[in-house]
Coordinates of C-alpha atoms in Angstrom, one line a residue:
Chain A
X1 CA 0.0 0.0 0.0
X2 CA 1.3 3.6 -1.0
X3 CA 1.4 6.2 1.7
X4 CA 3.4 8.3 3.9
X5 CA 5.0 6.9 7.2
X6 CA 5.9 8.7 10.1
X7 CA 7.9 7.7 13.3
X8 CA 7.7 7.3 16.1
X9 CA 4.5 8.0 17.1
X10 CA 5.5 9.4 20.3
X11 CA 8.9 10.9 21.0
X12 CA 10.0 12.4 24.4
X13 CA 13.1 14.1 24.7
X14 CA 14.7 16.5 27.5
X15 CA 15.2 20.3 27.2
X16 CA 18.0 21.2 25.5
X17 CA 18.6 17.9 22.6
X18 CA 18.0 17.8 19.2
X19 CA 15.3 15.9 17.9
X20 CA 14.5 14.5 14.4
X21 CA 11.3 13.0 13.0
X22 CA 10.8 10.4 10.4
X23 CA 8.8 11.2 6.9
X24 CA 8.7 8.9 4.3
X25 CA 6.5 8.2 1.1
X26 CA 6.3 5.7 -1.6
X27 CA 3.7 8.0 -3.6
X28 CA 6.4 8.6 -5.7
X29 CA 5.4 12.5 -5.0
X30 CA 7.8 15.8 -5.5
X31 CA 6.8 17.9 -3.3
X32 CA 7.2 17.0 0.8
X33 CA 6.2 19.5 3.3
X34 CA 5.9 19.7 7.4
X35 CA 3.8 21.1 9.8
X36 CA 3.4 22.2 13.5
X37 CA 0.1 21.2 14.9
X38 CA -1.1 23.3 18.5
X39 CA -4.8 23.2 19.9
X40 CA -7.3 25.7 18.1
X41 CA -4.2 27.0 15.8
X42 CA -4.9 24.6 12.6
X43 CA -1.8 23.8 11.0
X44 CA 1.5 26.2 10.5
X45 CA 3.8 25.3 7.8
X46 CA 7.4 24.5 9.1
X47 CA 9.2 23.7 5.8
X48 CA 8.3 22.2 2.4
X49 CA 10.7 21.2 -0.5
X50 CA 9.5 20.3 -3.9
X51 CA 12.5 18.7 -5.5
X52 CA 15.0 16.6 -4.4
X53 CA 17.8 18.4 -2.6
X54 CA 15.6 22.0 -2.0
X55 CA 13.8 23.4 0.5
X56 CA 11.9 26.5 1.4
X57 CA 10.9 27.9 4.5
X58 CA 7.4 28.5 5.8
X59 CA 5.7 30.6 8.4
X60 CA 7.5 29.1 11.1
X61 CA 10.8 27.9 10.4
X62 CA 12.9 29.2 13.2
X63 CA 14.7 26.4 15.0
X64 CA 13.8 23.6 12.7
X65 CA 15.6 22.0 10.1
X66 CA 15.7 19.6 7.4
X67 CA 17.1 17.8 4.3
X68 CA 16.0 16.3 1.2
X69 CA 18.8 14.1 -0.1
X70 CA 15.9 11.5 -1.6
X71 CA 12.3 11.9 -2.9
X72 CA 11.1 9.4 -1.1
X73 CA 12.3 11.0 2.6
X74 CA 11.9 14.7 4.9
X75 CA 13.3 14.3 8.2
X76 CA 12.5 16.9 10.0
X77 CA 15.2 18.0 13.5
X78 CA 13.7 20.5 15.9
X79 CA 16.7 21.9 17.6
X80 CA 17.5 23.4 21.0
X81 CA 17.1 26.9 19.6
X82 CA 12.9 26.1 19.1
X83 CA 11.6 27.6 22.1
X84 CA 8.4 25.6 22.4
X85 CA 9.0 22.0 20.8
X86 CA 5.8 20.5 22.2
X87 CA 3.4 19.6 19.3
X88 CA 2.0 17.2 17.2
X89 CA 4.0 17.5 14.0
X90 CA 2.7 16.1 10.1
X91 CA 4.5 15.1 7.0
X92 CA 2.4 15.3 3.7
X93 CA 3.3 15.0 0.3
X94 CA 1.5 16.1 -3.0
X95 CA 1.8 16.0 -6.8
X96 CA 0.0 18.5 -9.1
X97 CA -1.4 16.5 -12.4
X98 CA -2.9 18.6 -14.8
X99 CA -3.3 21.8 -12.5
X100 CA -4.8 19.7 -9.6
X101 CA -3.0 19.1 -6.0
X102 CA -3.9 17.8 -3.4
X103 CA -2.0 16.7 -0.1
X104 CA -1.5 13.4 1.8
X105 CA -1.0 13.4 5.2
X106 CA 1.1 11.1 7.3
X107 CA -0.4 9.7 10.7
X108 CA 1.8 12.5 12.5
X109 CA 4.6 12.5 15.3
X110 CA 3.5 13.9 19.0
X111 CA 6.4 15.1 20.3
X112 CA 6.9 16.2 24.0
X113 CA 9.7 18.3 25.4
X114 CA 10.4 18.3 29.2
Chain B
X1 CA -2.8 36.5 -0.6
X2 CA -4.8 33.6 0.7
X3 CA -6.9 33.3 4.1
X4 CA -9.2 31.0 5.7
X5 CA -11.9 31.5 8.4
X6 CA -13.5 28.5 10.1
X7 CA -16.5 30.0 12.3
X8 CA -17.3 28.7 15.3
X9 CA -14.0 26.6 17.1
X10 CA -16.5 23.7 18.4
X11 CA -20.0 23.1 16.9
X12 CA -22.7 20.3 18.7
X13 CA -25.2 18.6 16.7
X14 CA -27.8 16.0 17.8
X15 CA -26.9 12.4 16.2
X16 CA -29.4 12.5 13.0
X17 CA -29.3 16.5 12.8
X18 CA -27.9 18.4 9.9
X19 CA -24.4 18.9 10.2
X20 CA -22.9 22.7 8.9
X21 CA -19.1 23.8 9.3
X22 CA -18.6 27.0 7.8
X23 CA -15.3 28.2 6.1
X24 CA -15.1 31.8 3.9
X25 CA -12.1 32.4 2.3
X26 CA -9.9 34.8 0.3
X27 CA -8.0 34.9 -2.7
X28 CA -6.8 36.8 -5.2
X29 CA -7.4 34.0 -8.0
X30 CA -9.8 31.2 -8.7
X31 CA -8.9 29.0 -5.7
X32 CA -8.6 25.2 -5.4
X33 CA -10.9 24.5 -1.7
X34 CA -10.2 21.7 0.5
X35 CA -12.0 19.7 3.6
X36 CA -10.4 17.7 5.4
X37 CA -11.2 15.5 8.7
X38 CA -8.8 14.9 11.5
X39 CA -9.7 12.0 14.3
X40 CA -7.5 12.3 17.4
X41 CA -3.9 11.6 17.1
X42 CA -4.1 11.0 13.3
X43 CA -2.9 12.5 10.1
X44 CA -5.8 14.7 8.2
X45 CA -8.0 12.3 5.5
X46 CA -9.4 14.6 3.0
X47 CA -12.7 14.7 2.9
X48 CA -13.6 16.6 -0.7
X49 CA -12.3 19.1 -2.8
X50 CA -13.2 21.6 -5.2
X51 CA -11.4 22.3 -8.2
X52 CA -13.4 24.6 -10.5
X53 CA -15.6 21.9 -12.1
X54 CA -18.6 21.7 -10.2
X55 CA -19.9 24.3 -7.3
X56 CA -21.8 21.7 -5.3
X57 CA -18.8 18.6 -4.6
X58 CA -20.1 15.6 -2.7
X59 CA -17.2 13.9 -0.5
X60 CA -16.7 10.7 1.7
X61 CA -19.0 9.4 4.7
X62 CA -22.1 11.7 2.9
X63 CA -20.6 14.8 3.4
X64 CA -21.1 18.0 0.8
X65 CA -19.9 21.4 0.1
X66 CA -21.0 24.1 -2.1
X67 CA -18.5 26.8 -3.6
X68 CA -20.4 29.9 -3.9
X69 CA -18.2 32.7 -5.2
X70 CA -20.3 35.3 -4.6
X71 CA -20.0 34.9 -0.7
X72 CA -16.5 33.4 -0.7
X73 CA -17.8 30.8 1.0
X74 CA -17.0 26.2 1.0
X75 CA -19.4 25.1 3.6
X76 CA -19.5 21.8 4.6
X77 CA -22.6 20.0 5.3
X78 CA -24.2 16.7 6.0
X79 CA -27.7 16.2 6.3
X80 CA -27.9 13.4 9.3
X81 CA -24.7 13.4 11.3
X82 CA -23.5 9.9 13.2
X83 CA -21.7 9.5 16.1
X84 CA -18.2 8.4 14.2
X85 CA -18.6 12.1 12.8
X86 CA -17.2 13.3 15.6
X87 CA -14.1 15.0 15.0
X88 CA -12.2 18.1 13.6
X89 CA -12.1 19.3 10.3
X90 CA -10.1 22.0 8.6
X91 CA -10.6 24.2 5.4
X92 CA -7.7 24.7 3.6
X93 CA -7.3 27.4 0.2
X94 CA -4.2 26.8 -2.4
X95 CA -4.0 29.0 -4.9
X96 CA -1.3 27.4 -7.1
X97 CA 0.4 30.8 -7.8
X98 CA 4.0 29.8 -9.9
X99 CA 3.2 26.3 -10.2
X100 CA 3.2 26.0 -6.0
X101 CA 1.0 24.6 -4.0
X102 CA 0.8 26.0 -0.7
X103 CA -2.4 25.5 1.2
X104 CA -3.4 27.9 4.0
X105 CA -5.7 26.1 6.7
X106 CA -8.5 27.5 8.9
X107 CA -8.1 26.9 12.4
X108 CA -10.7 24.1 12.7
X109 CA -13.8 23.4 14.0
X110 CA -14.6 20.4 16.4
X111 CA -17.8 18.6 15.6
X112 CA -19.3 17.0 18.6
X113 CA -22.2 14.7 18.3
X114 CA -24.4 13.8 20.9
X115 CA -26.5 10.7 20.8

């Protein structure tokens, strides 16, 4: 089955380490995006890259980072420098075919900073 | 530039009632308009989408939405809600400006359904 994978699940980590989350995707699909998930905020977009090896900044980037060294895979780090790390995060990916796009979702990482 | 209001954070229907989320957005071209549902802890499913074919789009589990241009508005609707509706659901706007695809997404509205 195609879809996007994310791990773990659940990640705890102390103040003060880097962390990186997991996105992969065997849609075969260019574009790869995160984003930061906080009650009664929707979703803010972290990062998204549309072809291998480039990446843009979104709304939010400050003290994340990532790579995209392979189609198929995002990681995502959220360094010591992000002052509030606590969230549930999502990977998605997209293709545009004729003018139409539309985004997949992963099942997100919740990750929890103490 | 590209916005998305969701009214109403939390909306409560009866199970069997009508079930109406509102989203308006704006854009400065035609816009591609999404809904999509989010159970807890999971990724969003997308529920419909509309894509400048037809205004009225009919989605998964019997839900609806009309584009009406006029109002700016993609509301979603459903006319007897179940209890497994229960959930949130976000309106998202892309305007594919330069070949990108950036959605913007409301901030959500839970639906809570009471039996």
């Amino acid at each position: 089955d195609g879809g996007i994978t994310q791990s773990p699940k659940y990640l705890f980590r102390k103040e003060g380490q880097n962390v990186t989350l997991s996105c992969e995707q065997n849609l075969n699909h260019d574009a790869m995006y995160w984003y930061r998930q906080d009650p009664g905020q929707g979703l803010r977009l972290i990062y998204y890259s549309q072809i291998v090896n480039d990446f843009q900044k979104g709304d939010i980037a400050e003290g994340y980072s990532v790579s995209r060294e392979k189609k198929e895979s995002f990681p995502l780090t959220v360094t010591s420098a992000q002052k509030n790390p606590t969230a549930f995060y999502l990977c998605a990916s997209s293709i545009t075919i004729q003018g139409e796009n539309e985004q997949y979702f992963g099942p997100g990482t919740r990750l929890t900073v103490t | 530039a590209q916005s998305v209001t969701q009214l109403g954070s939390h909306v409560s229907v009866s199970e069997g009632a009508l079930v109406l989320l509102r989203c308006n957005y704006s854009s400065s071209v035609p816009p591609y308009l999404f809904w999509y549902v989010q159970y807890p802890n999971q990724g969003l499913q997308l529920l419909l989408k509309y894509t400048s074919a037809a205004t009225l789009v009919k989605g998964i589990n019997g839900f609806e939405a009309e584009f009406k241009k006029s109002e700016t508005s993609f509301h979603l609707t459903k006319p007897s809600a179940h209890m497994s509706d229960a959930a949130e659901y976000f309106c998202a706007v892309s305007e594919g400006i330069g070949g990108s695809y950036i959605p913007t997404f409301g901030r959500g509205t839970s639906l809570i359904v009471h039996p």
